[in-house]
Amino acid sequence: MSPGVRPLTVLGKFKPFGLIAEATDSNPPDDDNVAGSYQYFLFDPDLTGQRDDDDDGNEASFSRQREHELFIRDNRIIWTSGSRVLKRFTLSSPIIKACWSHIGRGAEAFLCVLQIGCLTIYNTSGEVVSVPLPRTVVSIWPLPFGILLQQAAEMYPTSSIPFSSASPALGSREMLRQRKEVGNISPQNFHSTVAHGLTSKRDLSASHLILRDPLEEPGPIYLEERGKLNIMKDYDERTIWSSNLFPLLTSYNKGKMQHSVWAVEFIESSHEASASCSSSAVPDTVIPKRVSFRRIWQAKGAKKAASKVFLATDDAVPVICFLILEQKKLLSVGLQTVEINNEIMFDVKPDISWSVSAIAAAPVVVTRSHLKIGLLPHLDIIVLSPENDLFLYSGKQCLCRYVLPSWLGESLVSGESAKTDSGSQDLKITGLSDAVLGCINLSVNHSQIFRCALTSNPSSSLANDCIAAMAEGLPSDLYKLFLSLLWGYGYSDQKGCSIHFEWEALCNIFLGICQKPTGVHLKQLKTSSESSWEFLLSSKFHKTYSRFHSGITSINPLDREEIVPFCTKTGSGDRPDNSFELMVQSLDCLHAVYESLKMDNLRKQDLHQLAVLLCNIAKFLGEKCYIDHYIRDFPRLSKITGACKTLSSSRKPPNIFRWLENCLRRGCLSTNLDDLPDLIRKDGCSTVNWARKIVSFYSVLFGDKPVGKKLTSGVPCNIAPGSYSSNEELAILAMTGERFGLHQLDLLPSGVSLPLRHALDSCRESPPADWPAIAYVLLGREDMAQSVFRNLSSSKEFEMQSNTSLISMSIPYMLHLHPVIVPSSLSESIGLENAKIEDTNSVDGSVIDGMEHIFNSYTQLRYGRDLRLNEVRRLLCSARPVVIQTSANPTISDQEQQQDQLWRIAQRTAVLPLGRGAFTLSTIHTLLTEAFTVPKLVLAGRLPAQQNAVVNLDPNVRSIQELKTWPEFHNAVAAGLRLAPLQGKVSRTWIKYNKPGEPNAVHAGLLFGLGLQGYLHVLNLSDIYQYFTQDHESTTVGLMLGLAASYRRTMQPDIAKALFFHVPTRYQASYADFEIPTLLQSAALVSVGILFEGSAHLQTMQLLLGEIGRRSAGDNVLEREGYAVSAGFSLGLVALGRGGDALGSLDSFVNRLLQYLGAKEERSLLAPSNEDLRSAAQVTDGSTPNVNITAPGAIIALALMYLKTDSEVIFSKLSIPQTRYDLECVRPDFIMLRVIARNLIMWSRIRPKSDWILSQVPEVVKNGVSHLQDDMDDMYEVDVESLVQAYVNIVTGACISLGLRFSGTRDGNARDLLNSYALYLLNEIKPVSAPPGNAFPKGISRYVDRGTLEMCLYLIVLSLSVVMAGSGDLQIFRLLRFLRSRNSADGHANYGTQMAVSLATGFLFLGGGMRTFSTSNGSLAMLLITLYPRLPSGPNDNRCHLQAFRHLYVLATEARWLQTIDVDSGLPVYAPLEVTVKETELYSETRYSEVTPCILPERAILKRICVCGPRYWPQQVELVPEEKHWWSFGDKSDPFNSGVIFVKRKVGACSYVDDPVGCQSLLSRAMHKVFGLRTLDESNSLANSHRELDSDSVDHLVSTFSSDPSLIAFAQLCCDKSWNDRSDSDFKEFCLQVLFDCISKDRPALLQVYLSLYTTIGSMADLLVKSDSHMCDSLSISSLKVALAYNEAVTSGRLASSGGFVQSIFLASLGKRCEEILNCSTELKTNLRDYLTSEAWPDDDQKDVILLSWYLKWFSVPSPSIIKAVVEKIKSKSKISTSAIPLLRLVLPSTHISAISEIDRVFFPIN
């Protein structure tokens, strides 16, 4: 059979786009000589992993977009795609060769460019690596795992190297357009010594090198010969081709005149190999695997190398093709792969070898574009024969001949006037090149080059599917026969042809074999106006047929279409022998496509066309059951097919609907696998993929389990990773793994989709936590998907998964529409109120106060319309003049009074920044690019009575300077603390940019603030040195503390040196005169403690121990106590909590510390050694230390060393005096410190009860205080004073302990207890409210000075705010506001107490309410330093405690806040949470409720968090309680994504912002009012029919509750005015009820299901009543049956559920209605009788045929031939006397009983 002829599609003349791009550039090549010397090659963009955005992978579009081009000229490369330049590369020297290759570990492709002595490697994003090479490397070749470098022997002059072809793997095996003068590249400017130096000696001797990674050196290639490995040194083996898919290459040896094919393999290094190396410069361990060549094929006799080598495929076997020009032939050699020890070895297949005559050839993708053989796409071969004919080969089978279209010759001739004599006949193809996929370049004799496309896949998707199914289902010999028929049927590709033409061509192949052309009736689904006869006569087939059979004329004699015979002759004699077998197998393959198409709603038309073809094939084969099957689906086919006369075979056709139904009724394992086409169970079959997916989902849903990549039933299924506990969950993982989204679900027949939707619905409530994000999107749980994504966001997997797959899974349900928000939104109201407050309080509302950013979405939700944040901002604002109340007519004394008042207020203003720092802690997230602004500190006042005149402090009256230094420092710290920790890098240049010319307190404070947030990492040693050399006190303090905080716990040696420099004890005696202020020494000591925190570093501890007792150098004796306390803190920090386990015994340390306490020496502790006593200059009076100075430091050190250790020994040493004499001996404030220390050590004993506080007070004190009210004599009162002093201090110490124990926990008991003590002390100072009960001793203020009581009160209040940190508690806030205002009015303006109030206010609103304190050891130490119970007396008081230390609370904070964000709208929302905390010694495991935004408990006790409540989908986060810090920002393991949980609102509920009470929820609204449904009053149907739906209300209602676009669109349709004119009110009501059901159950998908099922029944009823219906097929009956089977599965419990997805009553009523319709037809019974007895379908009436087909499907009646066989069997076995129904029921179990009784009536009539 001669091959068919096909036209080429000419895309246009070809010119490399690089030339055009060059012309548009400014520098075109200069001289003509260079102008011609360019090279280019075309390649498939898949090679680089780059796809164009506009490319959707549709192979049928033959555009240049599918090809990329590399254009090379001299030292420039232009990479283009179509007419778009992607990249330009310019190199330093001329380019020898360029190719794409996979180098290194990743899958990325690199562009490798060879120059003389150098290989330059670019990745696709433009990064570049340059590898020096020996000068002798003359060519490069890509391999799958690296790049092969071909060396020339040294004797070769460069000029003799021929330029070899481009990379073959690029889809182009062309010679690059030859460079004009390759050899004359002048190499003088290249220093070759570099290359020789960098490449080891042994490489130079190898003829071939391999580069496996851009960062490695090229290694030699070994040759495997007789089991030995030698370095390959054969310079004559010139590589001519290599593959980048398989490790193969071919070479040609000119001397031996032979071609070789080599397999490239990895071999393990062995001694043998290393022995054969010339040098062992590199040890074997460095390169564990060597690369060797193994020759697998060779052939002699070719005088020249093959001009082209490429890979192709022949019958699923890869072949290597050699084009040998001297012999004008294409030689092909087959390859085979063998797997040995998990390694794939390549070898030549000896039996596959063939050749065809050719002068040019190339691999193209034409016949099976989607098929891959391993890594290789299915490649056909396009061959140009010596006679200049173009042939397409698939393997060695010639498929067709391609010809250029005739118009091309005419247009060429008309264009060239000189050659008028040459006609179009002389158009000859002289060469072909640049093949990419299905496009090639053809050179025509007119020296023109055209880009042509080989007509590839049909544009008809049905023809495509059928051909692909044949390819996958037929054995290879039959498929070859089919291919020859398919391609042999030539056709003219004229534009006038219809799209159905391709389908007709395919049909004609089968009908040609059937030999019954007249019976064919290619009727389309929608008939046009012409009759069937006319349609048949105008078909392509008829035109072909009538050329050989005269007598049937065409209607249109003027039909000028060229008719090409599809077969040279016809007649039974010429039919190939195995064509009958081909038809049998084709029926199976095409039937599989048919069954798969049934599962797609959108392909009904294709299904009908395929049914017509299948009917004809089945009729030819005599398959009666098949014909019956198709007619039942499309009843109108009964007329076309007519009766089948041949013998019937009893093969039952596979039926997917039947299988699905059985699966639902009986489970997967008891179904009959014969109901599934074989192709479905075949691995890697793409055509019936759709059906295979559905079958696999059903199998999994009904009990099938995965085994490897398949299910136990043998159906392949790809299951996504994740845990599952039920079949439903496994089914969803299967849907995820198969990328089967909601869009795909909508394509299924509604009945089939129900069980899958049911599975989605049942898992939606609480899916497992370890699923991929796509699975959650599929469930409609975008909230959980978002959380998974946030965790993945930095990994590669995220980028792969993110957009495309998510969108494909969620269309059409994820159009992000923001829900309608009821206009009571918070932001507007807050904005207004904010403005009001600004105006009432300031002259200039635009003053920057450092708190303007505090109002964000979180705080708005947290505080709502509550004004407390505005009030905090007002109280902490230090940037505006303060109001001073004075009389309207000022006198002299008034001015003094003003200055007095202003001085007191200025002291208060000076400490406000401490609180502001806490309030705004970590609230700015962006780093500023300009200078950092520090708000002004304004100490002036203003007089509202005198038109807001501003009054400044008078410098003559008091020294203002003392109010400047430290307050300015605190102000700047507060500004620096606003930056959130490490949210992007602060660069050191930014810090230095903010550095002022002269050092000042502002920059000092900024440094400290940045350090506390961890930003001072960026400073290097020279920067630190420059700061220290400024010799500015506050700058040095800020820098030391800031550095220590940034490097906390790291013991960084450089920083430690810088700090120790400020501790003179570390120097030798010669430096003794070096004076350092005590202030700096104190700061340095605490900094050392922070740096070495928890390390128990022995030398540092010994140093610090000595420092506690060291005598001051004499500059300021008053600051000695502060120095000792700093040393104590530092020592405690270094040994923090390590008292029990620190290195060696701490006895000597403890002994010394107890001496400092003034304890009597006891023998139980080790006596201190001399070495220990060697301290520089102890603060001693005689032989004992001065306890007044050393005691506080020693107590603090012991407390921190033994923190939480429950050490009884130390506890007993820190005893509280029990007798009056002891009380006289110990300072009361030391008693307070001892109480704090004892409680920190005995951590677990602290209880938030008043009994516990009283238990701290010794009996003697209790008794003394209880009788205060009685009249006492003067003598006794002297004793009482010490008792009361002790009482107050002990109670305060206990309160501070309580505050530390419950810091940040918001514990209610602790809060109430501390609050009551605060109010008690407040009442004692000055009665302001009713006394809080009789529990407290009255009248203590007579015996204690006011200052002590004040200090104790403020310390308790500070402890209270530490417990309630971040809570914004209103009651405590009111107390603080009162305390702040009280002092200024009372005239007691104490700097220290105001500092306490300011800090307490800041703590209460810590970080704007988003942060709180931790109770970890490090945090407690920092809080203790901050709360140290000695408050400063003035702005410059650093005597007992450095003011800068009050900021160290920052190191104790954690961001344990949590907010919920609505995943649909992206807005923060309120959501109820249930928090579970684990059991502790204070309480059992507890669950309590919170509303987000909120602060969570600590990590040590947090077990579980659930999003609960009726409005949001539930979500659960399980945690393991651990003694660790809270997760830092951006931590990968953070389950809360840095404080955010995404939630999804249920449809039918408003958010809590819009509807706090729940009165707007969907169910609480009167639906009948909104929808206008009938009510009792309006029973009058006439009035009812005229009512209109209130369109706005329905629309608003739906859009409020659902952002689902389909529901909103449907609601708008229901409200349309034209809708009211419809006559069928039932349908209207049905729609509204369905809409309500969808919204209330949050199942938008139900809309489609309900409507399609409803309309199915409606159409059936229409047919019965009006005899016209849109339903001309009975496929929806099958879908309805599956829906009923699903209903049965739900009610019987086979599908787990809390009630069906669709109302079961609805489904049951559909079934009933269907049976009623079928039973009420009169003709049906007679038609059924005819059908059963004579297999005849009714002829006359279309309606009867359709009804009969419905009946047969609905009642599952088998085909008549099967029934007859059953009847014969029953009759032969027994004599039936009564009824055969029981026996028939037994033999036909799936047939409905009413159908069985009909069969009984027909075949067993009662006599």
PDB file of C-alpha atoms in Angstrom, residues 805-933:
ATOM      1  CA  SER A 805      -2.500  23.707  41.819  1.00  0.00           C
ATOM      2  CA  LEU A 806      -4.439  25.550  44.496  1.00  0.00           C
ATOM      3  CA  ILE A 807      -6.407  27.461  41.932  1.00  0.00           C
ATOM      4  CA  SER A 808      -7.059  24.331  39.905  1.00  0.00           C
ATOM      5  CA  MET A 809      -8.356  22.558  43.001  1.00  0.00           C
ATOM      6  CA  SER A 810     -10.664  25.324  44.096  1.00  0.00           C
ATOM      7  CA  ILE A 811     -12.212  26.807  40.967  1.00  0.00           C
ATOM      8  CA  PRO A 812     -14.994  27.862  40.857  1.00  0.00           C
ATOM      9  CA  TYR A 813     -15.434  28.210  44.581  1.00  0.00           C
ATOM     10  CA  MET A 814     -12.622  30.492  45.598  1.00  0.00           C
ATOM     11  CA  LEU A 815     -13.212  33.812  43.946  1.00  0.00           C
ATOM     12  CA  HIS A 816     -12.263  35.989  46.875  1.00  0.00           C
ATOM     13  CA  LEU A 817     -15.223  38.263  47.322  1.00  0.00           C
ATOM     14  CA  HIS A 818     -15.148  40.320  50.463  1.00  0.00           C
ATOM     15  CA  PRO A 819     -18.315  39.779  52.453  1.00  0.00           C
ATOM     16  CA  VAL A 820     -20.674  42.685  52.900  1.00  0.00           C
ATOM     17  CA  ILE A 821     -19.748  44.441  56.136  1.00  0.00           C
ATOM     18  CA  VAL A 822     -22.499  46.019  58.159  1.00  0.00           C
ATOM     19  CA  PRO A 823     -21.445  49.671  58.304  1.00  0.00           C
ATOM     20  CA  SER A 824     -20.817  49.720  62.018  1.00  0.00           C
ATOM     21  CA  SER A 825     -17.165  49.208  61.346  1.00  0.00           C
ATOM     22  CA  LEU A 826     -14.807  50.050  64.149  1.00  0.00           C
ATOM     23  CA  SER A 827     -12.126  51.895  62.293  1.00  0.00           C
ATOM     24  CA  GLU A 828     -14.374  54.821  61.433  1.00  0.00           C
ATOM     25  CA  SER A 829     -15.601  55.344  64.960  1.00  0.00           C
ATOM     26  CA  ILE A 830     -12.154  54.986  66.447  1.00  0.00           C
ATOM     27  CA  GLY A 831     -10.753  57.431  63.963  1.00  0.00           C
ATOM     28  CA  LEU A 832     -13.375  60.024  64.928  1.00  0.00           C
ATOM     29  CA  GLU A 833     -12.995  59.585  68.649  1.00  0.00           C
ATOM     30  CA  ASN A 834      -9.264  59.691  68.274  1.00  0.00           C
ATOM     31  CA  ALA A 835      -9.476  63.032  66.581  1.00  0.00           C
ATOM     32  CA  LYS A 836     -11.715  64.404  69.305  1.00  0.00           C
ATOM     33  CA  ILE A 837      -9.306  63.421  72.030  1.00  0.00           C
ATOM     34  CA  GLU A 838      -6.371  64.927  70.209  1.00  0.00           C
ATOM     35  CA  ASP A 839      -8.171  68.232  69.872  1.00  0.00           C
ATOM     36  CA  THR A 840      -9.331  68.559  73.456  1.00  0.00           C
ATOM     37  CA  ASN A 841      -5.910  67.828  74.814  1.00  0.00           C
ATOM     38  CA  SER A 842      -3.479  69.685  72.678  1.00  0.00           C
ATOM     39  CA  VAL A 843      -2.749  72.962  71.086  1.00  0.00           C
ATOM     40  CA  ASP A 844      -1.213  71.261  68.109  1.00  0.00           C
ATOM     41  CA  GLY A 845      -2.841  67.923  67.271  1.00  0.00           C
ATOM     42  CA  SER A 846      -0.058  66.853  64.952  1.00  0.00           C
ATOM     43  CA  VAL A 847       2.686  66.486  67.569  1.00  0.00           C
ATOM     44  CA  ILE A 848       4.629  63.236  67.211  1.00  0.00           C
ATOM     45  CA  ASP A 849       4.395  61.528  70.588  1.00  0.00           C
ATOM     46  CA  GLY A 850       5.865  58.127  69.655  1.00  0.00           C
ATOM     47  CA  MET A 851       2.505  56.342  70.027  1.00  0.00           C
ATOM     48  CA  GLU A 852       0.709  57.323  66.826  1.00  0.00           C
ATOM     49  CA  HIS A 853       1.146  53.828  65.332  1.00  0.00           C
ATOM     50  CA  ILE A 854      -0.413  51.974  68.253  1.00  0.00           C
ATOM     51  CA  PHE A 855      -3.870  51.807  66.675  1.00  0.00           C
ATOM     52  CA  ASN A 856      -3.889  48.807  64.352  1.00  0.00           C
ATOM     53  CA  SER A 857      -6.379  46.136  63.411  1.00  0.00           C
ATOM     54  CA  TYR A 858      -5.369  44.075  66.433  1.00  0.00           C
ATOM     55  CA  THR A 859      -5.883  46.804  69.009  1.00  0.00           C
ATOM     56  CA  GLN A 860      -9.126  47.877  67.349  1.00  0.00           C
ATOM     57  CA  LEU A 861     -10.550  44.427  67.811  1.00  0.00           C
ATOM     58  CA  ARG A 862      -9.013  43.990  71.233  1.00  0.00           C
ATOM     59  CA  TYR A 863     -10.432  47.199  72.711  1.00  0.00           C
ATOM     60  CA  GLY A 864     -13.309  47.902  70.332  1.00  0.00           C
ATOM     61  CA  ARG A 865     -14.963  51.231  70.997  1.00  0.00           C
ATOM     62  CA  ASP A 866     -13.352  51.310  74.401  1.00  0.00           C
ATOM     63  CA  LEU A 867     -11.243  54.448  74.829  1.00  0.00           C
ATOM     64  CA  ARG A 868      -8.615  53.057  77.178  1.00  0.00           C
ATOM     65  CA  LEU A 869      -5.809  53.105  74.592  1.00  0.00           C
ATOM     66  CA  ASN A 870      -6.493  56.770  73.922  1.00  0.00           C
ATOM     67  CA  GLU A 871      -6.352  57.348  77.651  1.00  0.00           C
ATOM     68  CA  VAL A 872      -3.049  55.486  77.993  1.00  0.00           C
ATOM     69  CA  ARG A 873      -1.679  57.538  75.140  1.00  0.00           C
ATOM     70  CA  ARG A 874      -2.805  60.711  76.887  1.00  0.00           C
ATOM     71  CA  LEU A 875      -1.282  59.663  80.211  1.00  0.00           C
ATOM     72  CA  LEU A 876       2.069  58.633  78.713  1.00  0.00           C
ATOM     73  CA  CYS A 877       2.473  61.534  76.302  1.00  0.00           C
ATOM     74  CA  SER A 878       5.597  63.534  77.125  1.00  0.00           C
ATOM     75  CA  ALA A 879       5.746  65.530  73.882  1.00  0.00           C
ATOM     76  CA  ARG A 880       3.196  68.253  74.733  1.00  0.00           C
ATOM     77  CA  PRO A 881       3.122  70.994  77.344  1.00  0.00           C
ATOM     78  CA  VAL A 882       1.119  69.945  80.411  1.00  0.00           C
ATOM     79  CA  VAL A 883      -1.931  71.840  81.654  1.00  0.00           C
ATOM     80  CA  ILE A 884      -1.325  73.940  84.803  1.00  0.00           C
ATOM     81  CA  GLN A 885      -4.333  75.092  86.756  1.00  0.00           C
ATOM     82  CA  THR A 886      -3.931  78.665  88.015  1.00  0.00           C
ATOM     83  CA  SER A 887      -6.151  81.614  88.804  1.00  0.00           C
ATOM     84  CA  ALA A 888      -7.172  83.929  86.019  1.00  0.00           C
ATOM     85  CA  ASN A 889      -5.295  86.992  87.477  1.00  0.00           C
ATOM     86  CA  PRO A 890      -1.753  85.895  88.306  1.00  0.00           C
ATOM     87  CA  THR A 891       0.254  87.625  91.034  1.00  0.00           C
ATOM     88  CA  ILE A 892       3.914  87.238  91.956  1.00  0.00           C
ATOM     89  CA  SER A 893       3.196  84.431  94.378  1.00  0.00           C
ATOM     90  CA  ASP A 894       1.164  82.729  91.678  1.00  0.00           C
ATOM     91  CA  GLN A 895       4.207  82.637  89.448  1.00  0.00           C
ATOM     92  CA  GLU A 896       6.192  80.941  92.172  1.00  0.00           C
ATOM     93  CA  GLN A 897       3.303  78.562  92.633  1.00  0.00           C
ATOM     94  CA  GLN A 898       3.358  77.893  88.870  1.00  0.00           C
ATOM     95  CA  GLN A 899       7.061  77.111  88.974  1.00  0.00           C
ATOM     96  CA  ASP A 900       6.493  74.782  91.965  1.00  0.00           C
ATOM     97  CA  GLN A 901       3.686  73.009  90.225  1.00  0.00           C
ATOM     98  CA  LEU A 902       5.638  72.848  86.987  1.00  0.00           C
ATOM     99  CA  TRP A 903       8.693  71.393  88.740  1.00  0.00           C
ATOM    100  CA  ARG A 904       6.585  68.622  90.282  1.00  0.00           C
ATOM    101  CA  ILE A 905       4.889  67.916  86.955  1.00  0.00           C
ATOM    102  CA  ALA A 906       8.218  67.992  85.112  1.00  0.00           C
ATOM    103  CA  GLN A 907       9.499  65.203  87.377  1.00  0.00           C
ATOM    104  CA  ARG A 908       6.445  63.161  86.386  1.00  0.00           C
ATOM    105  CA  THR A 909       6.894  63.950  82.685  1.00  0.00           C
ATOM    106  CA  ALA A 910      10.537  62.924  82.882  1.00  0.00           C
ATOM    107  CA  VAL A 911       9.620  59.311  83.790  1.00  0.00           C
ATOM    108  CA  LEU A 912       6.756  58.876  81.327  1.00  0.00           C
ATOM    109  CA  PRO A 913       9.087  57.470  78.603  1.00  0.00           C
ATOM    110  CA  LEU A 914       9.715  54.364  80.763  1.00  0.00           C
ATOM    111  CA  GLY A 915       6.039  53.484  80.544  1.00  0.00           C
ATOM    112  CA  ARG A 916       5.816  54.544  76.912  1.00  0.00           C
ATOM    113  CA  GLY A 917       8.640  52.163  76.006  1.00  0.00           C
ATOM    114  CA  ALA A 918       6.682  49.269  77.482  1.00  0.00           C
ATOM    115  CA  PHE A 919       3.423  50.437  75.896  1.00  0.00           C
ATOM    116  CA  THR A 920       4.875  50.691  72.369  1.00  0.00           C
ATOM    117  CA  LEU A 921       7.270  47.729  72.680  1.00  0.00           C
ATOM    118  CA  SER A 922       7.794  46.018  69.294  1.00  0.00           C
ATOM    119  CA  THR A 923       4.877  47.690  67.584  1.00  0.00           C
ATOM    120  CA  ILE A 924       6.589  49.022  64.427  1.00  0.00           C
ATOM    121  CA  HIS A 925       7.239  46.361  61.819  1.00  0.00           C
ATOM    122  CA  THR A 926       8.890  48.333  59.070  1.00  0.00           C
ATOM    123  CA  LEU A 927      12.394  49.631  59.287  1.00  0.00           C
ATOM    124  CA  LEU A 928      12.693  53.263  58.475  1.00  0.00           C
ATOM    125  CA  THR A 929      14.994  54.303  55.682  1.00  0.00           C
ATOM    126  CA  GLU A 930      15.361  57.842  56.969  1.00  0.00           C
ATOM    127  CA  ALA A 931      16.752  59.140  60.250  1.00  0.00           C
ATOM    128  CA  PHE A 932      15.076  57.743  63.330  1.00  0.00           C
ATOM    129  CA  THR A 933      12.741  60.212  64.996  1.00  0.00           C
TER     130      THR A 933
END
